[in-house]
CSV table of C-alpha atoms in Angstrom, one decimal:
chain,number,residue,atom,x,y,z
A,308,UNK,CA,119.9,111.9,130.9
A,309,UNK,CA,119.2,110.8,134.5
A,310,UNK,CA,119.4,107.0,135.0
A,311,UNK,CA,116.6,105.3,133.1
A,312,UNK,CA,114.4,108.3,132.4
A,313,UNK,CA,114.4,110.9,129.6
A,314,UNK,CA,113.6,114.4,130.7
A,315,UNK,CA,111.2,116.0,128.2
A,316,UNK,CA,110.3,119.5,127.2
A,317,UNK,CA,107.4,120.6,125.0
A,318,UNK,CA,107.8,123.6,122.7
A,319,UNK,CA,104.3,125.1,122.3
A,320,UNK,CA,101.1,124.9,124.2
A,321,UNK,CA,99.3,123.5,121.1
A,322,UNK,CA,96.1,121.5,121.7
A,323,UNK,CA,97.6,118.2,120.4
A,324,UNK,CA,100.2,118.4,123.2
A,325,UNK,CA,97.7,119.4,125.9
A,326,UNK,CA,95.1,116.8,125.0
A,327,UNK,CA,97.3,113.8,123.9
A,328,UNK,CA,101.1,113.9,124.1
A,329,UNK,CA,101.5,115.7,127.4
A,330,UNK,CA,99.4,113.2,129.4
A,331,UNK,CA,101.3,110.4,127.6
A,332,UNK,CA,104.7,111.9,128.5
A,333,UNK,CA,103.6,112.2,132.1
A,334,UNK,CA,102.5,108.5,132.2
A,335,UNK,CA,105.6,107.2,130.4
A,336,UNK,CA,107.6,104.7,132.4
A,337,UNK,CA,110.9,105.8,131.0
A,338,UNK,CA,110.5,109.6,131.0
A,339,UNK,CA,109.3,112.7,132.8
A,340,UNK,CA,108.0,116.0,131.5
A,341,UNK,CA,109.8,118.8,133.2
A,342,UNK,CA,109.3,121.9,131.0
A,343,UNK,CA,107.1,123.7,128.5
A,344,UNK,CA,107.8,126.7,126.4
A,345,UNK,CA,105.4,129.2,124.9
A,346,UNK,CA,105.6,132.6,123.1
A,347,UNK,CA,104.8,134.4,126.4
A,348,UNK,CA,105.9,133.8,130.0
A,349,UNK,CA,102.3,134.3,131.3
A,350,UNK,CA,100.9,131.8,128.9
A,351,UNK,CA,103.6,129.2,129.7
A,352,UNK,CA,103.2,129.6,133.4
A,353,UNK,CA,99.4,129.2,133.2
A,354,UNK,CA,99.7,126.2,131.0
A,355,UNK,CA,102.3,124.6,133.2
A,356,UNK,CA,100.3,125.3,136.4
A,357,UNK,CA,97.1,123.7,134.9
A,358,UNK,CA,98.9,120.6,133.7
A,359,UNK,CA,101.4,120.1,136.5
A,360,UNK,CA,104.6,120.8,134.6
A,361,UNK,CA,107.5,122.0,136.8
A,362,UNK,CA,109.1,124.6,134.6
A,363,UNK,CA,107.7,127.2,132.2
A,364,UNK,CA,109.6,129.3,129.7
A,365,UNK,CA,108.4,132.4,127.8
A,366,UNK,CA,110.1,131.4,124.6
A,367,UNK,CA,111.1,128.2,122.8
A,368,UNK,CA,114.7,129.3,122.8
A,369,UNK,CA,114.7,129.5,126.6
A,370,UNK,CA,113.4,126.0,126.9
A,371,UNK,CA,116.1,124.7,124.5
A,372,UNK,CA,118.8,126.4,126.7
A,373,UNK,CA,117.7,124.4,129.7
A,374,UNK,CA,120.6,121.9,130.3
A,375,UNK,CA,118.3,119.4,132.1
A,376,UNK,CA,116.0,118.9,129.0
A,377,UNK,CA,117.1,115.8,127.1
A,378,UNK,CA,114.4,115.7,124.4
A,379,UNK,CA,111.7,117.9,123.1
A,380,UNK,CA,108.3,117.2,121.6
A,381,UNK,CA,107.5,119.6,118.7
A,382,UNK,CA,103.8,120.1,118.0
A,383,UNK,CA,104.2,123.5,116.2
A,384,UNK,CA,102.4,124.3,112.9
A,385,UNK,CA,103.9,122.4,110.0
A,386,UNK,CA,105.8,125.4,108.6
A,387,UNK,CA,107.7,125.7,111.9
A,388,UNK,CA,108.8,122.1,112.2
A,389,UNK,CA,112.0,122.6,110.2
A,390,UNK,CA,113.3,125.6,112.0
A,391,UNK,CA,112.6,124.4,115.5
A,392,UNK,CA,113.7,120.8,115.0
A,393,UNK,CA,117.0,122.1,113.6
A,394,UNK,CA,117.4,124.6,116.5
A,395,UNK,CA,116.7,121.8,119.0
A,396,UNK,CA,119.3,119.6,117.3
A,397,UNK,CA,121.8,122.5,117.5
A,398,UNK,CA,121.0,122.7,121.2
A,399,UNK,CA,121.8,119.0,121.6
A,400,UNK,CA,118.1,118.0,122.1
A,401,UNK,CA,116.6,114.9,120.6
A,402,UNK,CA,113.3,115.6,118.9
A,403,UNK,CA,110.0,113.8,118.5
A,404,UNK,CA,108.0,116.0,116.0
A,405,UNK,CA,104.4,116.0,115.0
A,406,UNK,CA,103.4,114.7,111.6
A,407,UNK,CA,104.1,115.6,108.9
A,408,UNK,CA,107.7,116.0,109.8
A,409,UNK,CA,108.2,119.0,107.5
A,410,UNK,CA,106.6,120.9,104.6
A,411,UNK,CA,108.4,118.7,102.0
A,412,UNK,CA,111.1,116.1,101.7
A,413,UNK,CA,113.8,118.6,101.0
A,414,UNK,CA,113.2,120.1,104.5
A,415,UNK,CA,113.4,116.7,106.1
A,416,UNK,CA,116.9,116.2,104.5
A,417,UNK,CA,118.1,119.4,106.2
A,418,UNK,CA,116.6,118.4,109.5
A,419,UNK,CA,118.1,114.9,109.3
A,420,UNK,CA,121.5,116.3,108.4
A,421,UNK,CA,121.3,118.6,111.5
A,422,UNK,CA,120.3,115.7,113.7
A,423,UNK,CA,123.2,113.6,112.5
A,424,UNK,CA,125.7,116.5,112.8
A,425,UNK,CA,124.8,117.1,116.4
A,426,UNK,CA,124.3,113.5,117.4
A,427,UNK,CA,120.6,113.5,118.2
A,428,UNK,CA,117.6,111.4,117.2
A,429,UNK,CA,114.8,112.8,115.1
A,430,UNK,CA,111.5,111.0,114.6
A,431,UNK,CA,108.0,111.8,113.2
A,432,UNK,CA,105.1,111.1,115.5
A,433,UNK,CA,102.8,108.8,113.5
A,434,UNK,CA,101.7,107.2,116.8
A,435,UNK,CA,99.1,104.8,115.4
A,436,UNK,CA,101.9,102.5,114.1
A,437,UNK,CA,102.8,101.7,117.8
A,438,UNK,CA,99.3,100.5,118.7
A,439,UNK,CA,98.8,96.7,119.0
A,440,UNK,CA,96.1,97.0,116.4
A,441,UNK,CA,98.5,98.1,113.7
A,442,UNK,CA,101.1,95.6,114.8
A,443,UNK,CA,98.5,92.8,114.6
A,444,UNK,CA,97.5,93.8,111.0
A,445,UNK,CA,101.2,93.8,109.9
A,446,UNK,CA,101.6,90.4,111.5
A,447,UNK,CA,98.6,89.0,109.7
A,448,UNK,CA,99.9,90.3,106.4
A,449,UNK,CA,103.4,88.9,107.0
A,450,UNK,CA,102.0,85.4,107.7
A,451,UNK,CA,99.9,85.4,104.6
A,452,UNK,CA,96.5,85.5,106.3
A,453,UNK,CA,94.8,87.0,103.3
A,454,UNK,CA,97.1,85.9,100.6
A,455,UNK,CA,98.9,88.3,98.3
A,456,UNK,CA,98.0,92.0,99.0
A,457,UNK,CA,96.3,93.5,96.0
A,458,UNK,CA,94.1,96.4,97.0
A,459,UNK,CA,94.0,98.9,99.9
A,460,UNK,CA,91.6,101.6,100.8
A,461,UNK,CA,91.9,104.2,103.6
A,462,UNK,CA,89.8,107.2,104.7
A,463,UNK,CA,90.3,109.9,107.3
A,464,UNK,CA,87.9,112.9,107.5
A,465,UNK,CA,86.3,115.3,109.9
A,466,UNK,CA,84.4,118.6,109.8
A,467,UNK,CA,86.5,121.6,110.6
A,468,UNK,CA,84.0,124.4,111.3
A,469,UNK,CA,86.3,127.2,112.6
A,470,UNK,CA,87.3,129.5,109.7
A,471,UNK,CA,90.3,130.8,111.5
A,472,UNK,CA,91.9,127.4,112.1
A,473,UNK,CA,95.5,127.0,110.9
A,474,UNK,CA,94.5,124.0,108.8
A,475,UNK,CA,92.9,126.4,106.3
A,476,UNK,CA,96.1,128.4,105.8
A,477,UNK,CA,98.4,127.2,103.0
A,478,UNK,CA,101.5,129.1,104.3
A,479,UNK,CA,101.3,127.1,107.5
A,480,UNK,CA,101.1,123.7,105.7
A,481,UNK,CA,97.4,123.4,105.9
A,482,UNK,CA,94.9,121.3,103.9
A,483,UNK,CA,93.3,117.9,104.2
A,484,UNK,CA,96.2,116.0,102.7
A,485,UNK,CA,98.8,117.4,105.1
A,486,UNK,CA,96.5,117.1,108.1
A,487,UNK,CA,94.7,113.7,107.8
A,488,UNK,CA,95.5,112.4,104.3
A,489,UNK,CA,99.1,112.0,105.4
A,490,UNK,CA,97.8,109.1,107.7
A,491,UNK,CA,96.2,107.4,104.7
A,492,UNK,CA,99.4,107.7,102.6
A,493,UNK,CA,101.4,106.5,105.6
A,494,UNK,CA,99.3,103.4,106.4
A,495,UNK,CA,99.2,102.4,102.7
A,496,UNK,CA,103.0,102.6,102.5
A,497,UNK,CA,103.4,100.9,105.9
A,498,UNK,CA,101.2,97.9,105.0
A,499,UNK,CA,102.6,97.6,101.5
A,500,UNK,CA,106.1,97.6,102.9
A,501,UNK,CA,107.4,99.5,99.9
A,502,UNK,CA,107.0,102.8,98.0
A,503,UNK,CA,104.5,103.6,95.3
A,504,UNK,CA,105.9,104.4,91.9
A,505,UNK,CA,103.0,106.6,90.7
A,506,UNK,CA,100.1,108.5,92.1
A,507,UNK,CA,96.9,110.3,91.0
A,508,UNK,CA,94.7,112.7,92.9
A,509,UNK,CA,91.6,114.9,92.6
A,510,UNK,CA,90.8,117.7,95.1
A,511,UNK,CA,88.2,120.3,96.0
A,512,UNK,CA,89.9,123.5,96.9
A,513,UNK,CA,88.9,125.9,99.8
A,514,UNK,CA,88.8,129.7,99.2
A,515,UNK,CA,92.1,130.0,101.0
A,516,UNK,CA,93.8,127.7,98.5
A,517,UNK,CA,94.2,124.5,100.5
A,518,UNK,CA,92.6,121.2,99.6
A,519,UNK,CA,89.4,120.8,101.5
A,520,UNK,CA,88.8,117.3,100.2
A,521,UNK,CA,91.0,114.9,98.2
A,522,UNK,CA,90.7,111.4,96.7
A,523,UNK,CA,93.7,109.7,95.3
A,524,UNK,CA,95.4,106.5,94.4
A,525,UNK,CA,98.9,105.1,94.8
A,526,UNK,CA,100.2,102.5,92.3
A,527,UNK,CA,102.9,100.1,93.6
A,528,UNK,CA,104.9,97.7,91.5
A,529,UNK,CA,103.5,94.2,91.2
A,530,UNK,CA,100.0,95.4,90.6
A,531,UNK,CA,99.2,96.6,94.1
A,532,UNK,CA,96.9,99.7,94.2
A,533,UNK,CA,95.9,101.8,97.2
A,534,UNK,CA,93.0,104.3,97.2
A,535,UNK,CA,92.3,106.9,99.8
A,536,UNK,CA,90.1,109.9,100.6
A,537,UNK,CA,90.5,112.6,103.1
A,538,UNK,CA,88.6,115.8,104.0
A,539,UNK,CA,88.2,118.7,106.4
A,540,UNK,CA,84.6,119.1,105.5
A,541,UNK,CA,82.9,115.7,106.0
A,542,UNK,CA,81.7,113.8,109.0
A,543,UNK,CA,84.3,112.0,111.0
A,544,UNK,CA,85.6,108.7,109.4
A,545,UNK,CA,88.8,106.9,110.0
A,546,UNK,CA,89.2,103.4,108.7
A,547,UNK,CA,91.1,101.2,106.3
A,548,UNK,CA,90.6,98.0,104.4
A,549,UNK,CA,93.2,95.7,102.8
A,550,UNK,CA,92.3,93.0,100.3
A,551,UNK,CA,94.3,90.0,99.3
A,552,UNK,CA,93.9,87.0,97.0
A,553,UNK,CA,92.4,85.0,99.9
A,554,UNK,CA,90.6,87.5,102.1
A,555,UNK,CA,90.1,91.0,103.5
A,556,UNK,CA,91.0,92.8,106.7
A,557,UNK,CA,88.9,95.7,107.8
A,558,UNK,CA,90.0,98.1,110.5
A,559,UNK,CA,87.1,100.4,111.5
A,560,UNK,CA,89.0,102.6,113.9
A,561,UNK,CA,92.2,103.1,112.1
A,562,UNK,CA,94.4,105.9,113.4
A,563,UNK,CA,93.1,106.8,116.9
A,564,UNK,CA,92.1,103.4,118.3
A,565,UNK,CA,92.9,104.6,121.9
A,566,UNK,CA,93.1,102.8,125.2
A,567,UNK,CA,89.8,100.9,124.9
A,568,UNK,CA,89.4,97.5,123.3
A,569,UNK,CA,89.5,97.7,119.5
A,570,UNK,CA,88.5,95.2,116.8
A,571,UNK,CA,89.6,94.1,113.4
A,572,UNK,CA,87.5,92.0,111.0
A,573,UNK,CA,89.0,89.3,108.9
A,574,UNK,CA,87.0,87.9,106.0
A,575,UNK,CA,88.1,84.7,104.3
A,576,UNK,CA,85.5,83.6,101.7
A,577,UNK,CA,83.7,80.5,102.7
A,578,UNK,CA,85.3,80.6,106.1
A,579,UNK,CA,83.2,83.7,106.9
A,580,UNK,CA,84.2,86.6,109.1
A,581,UNK,CA,86.3,86.4,112.1
A,582,UNK,CA,86.6,89.4,114.5
A,583,UNK,CA,89.6,89.8,116.7
A,584,UNK,CA,89.4,92.0,119.8
A,585,UNK,CA,92.6,93.6,120.8
A,586,UNK,CA,93.5,95.4,124.1
A,587,UNK,CA,93.8,99.1,123.7
A,588,UNK,CA,96.8,101.2,124.6
A,589,UNK,CA,97.7,104.9,124.7
A,590,UNK,CA,99.5,105.1,121.3
A,591,UNK,CA,101.0,108.4,122.2
A,592,UNK,CA,102.6,106.9,125.3
A,593,UNK,CA,103.8,103.9,123.2
A,594,UNK,CA,105.6,106.1,120.7
A,595,UNK,CA,107.1,108.3,123.5
A,596,UNK,CA,108.4,105.2,125.3
A,597,UNK,CA,109.8,103.8,122.1
A,598,UNK,CA,111.7,107.0,121.4
A,599,UNK,CA,113.0,107.2,125.0
A,600,UNK,CA,114.1,103.6,124.9
A,601,UNK,CA,116.1,104.3,121.8
A,602,UNK,CA,117.9,107.2,123.6
A,603,UNK,CA,118.5,105.3,126.8
A,604,UNK,CA,119.7,102.0,125.3
A,605,UNK,CA,121.1,103.0,121.9
A,606,UNK,CA,118.4,101.2,120.0
A,607,UNK,CA,117.6,102.2,116.4
A,608,UNK,CA,114.4,104.1,115.8
A,609,UNK,CA,111.7,102.0,114.2
A,610,UNK,CA,111.0,104.8,111.8
A,611,UNK,CA,113.6,107.4,111.1
A,612,UNK,CA,113.7,110.6,109.1
A,613,UNK,CA,114.2,108.8,105.8
A,614,UNK,CA,110.8,107.2,106.2
A,615,UNK,CA,109.2,110.6,106.9
A,616,UNK,CA,110.9,112.0,103.7
A,617,UNK,CA,109.5,109.1,101.7
A,618,UNK,CA,106.0,109.9,102.9
A,619,UNK,CA,106.3,113.5,101.9
A,620,UNK,CA,107.6,112.6,98.5
A,621,UNK,CA,104.3,110.8,97.9
A,622,UNK,CA,102.4,113.8,99.3
A,623,UNK,CA,104.2,116.2,97.0
A,624,UNK,CA,103.4,114.0,94.0
A,625,UNK,CA,99.7,113.8,95.0
A,626,UNK,CA,99.6,117.6,95.3
A,627,UNK,CA,101.1,118.0,91.8
A,628,UNK,CA,98.6,115.6,90.4
A,629,UNK,CA,95.6,117.4,92.1
A,630,UNK,CA,96.8,120.8,90.8
A,631,UNK,CA,97.1,119.3,87.3
A,632,UNK,CA,93.5,118.0,87.1
A,633,UNK,CA,94.4,114.5,88.2
A,634,UNK,CA,97.3,113.8,85.8
A,635,UNK,CA,99.3,110.8,87.0
A,636,UNK,CA,102.6,111.8,88.7
A,637,UNK,CA,105.7,109.7,89.3
A,638,UNK,CA,106.9,109.5,92.9
A,639,UNK,CA,110.5,110.7,93.0
A,640,UNK,CA,112.9,108.1,94.4
């Protein structure tokens, strides 16, 4: 690494990179985006030219061989996360990878072992956790603003109209749960501060075999229950609500609050409703800068591979339950 800046490469010209992470990497105060890799040289060069990226490679392998690249962002389809995160680790590159980190928790274990063996960092890109909104909700819960947490509900849905989209393909890790439901699982676990012991889910299945819609519940010890719903077939909705013994917190723009001002609503019985307005930020830039800070200054990652594996264990249990007509399933420790 050069001084106080991490030099980034992006493997793939996927839309999530073009629209969100690449602008964030270019704005980051402790990094610079120097390279992009695609499956063809022409596509890589066109992409790099349009987005102002200095170097273009016609294969992911070629990008990983660039000695100037310190870290890579991996937005490939879910089924390719394992392979290319491991190959990046073997090339000595640190990796920030799109969610979910892998197809299952067993793959995460392999990826984490490769990262440890080659002395690199590996992190899943659940960027909403680095937004001031999420940090404020966590602070309110920690200070007991709504008493003991008892019930949570989260929802994330949007209408996917293109039949050829990779989210409809089971072999690529598609489905509502893997694409947007994973956020619901993640926020419930994050706010609870512990892992569920049992889950239950019901799904509507697309012709391709993936879950088009899912509703489920997570049961934690101590009586805490979280409910969620997700879909690729419904109008856009992203929100969560947490209820405690003395009040409720509602977050109407949960996972993509963005750089504009955002609000959270706090209800406390006779005290009424208080709305807090929080300054926005680019959550993609925030997670990229956190990751780079950890590389530059030897700080621990706020969320490491073990946390990603825990999220996937819950997802795997939810899928088992949904495939078994909603039978409750234990979450493997």
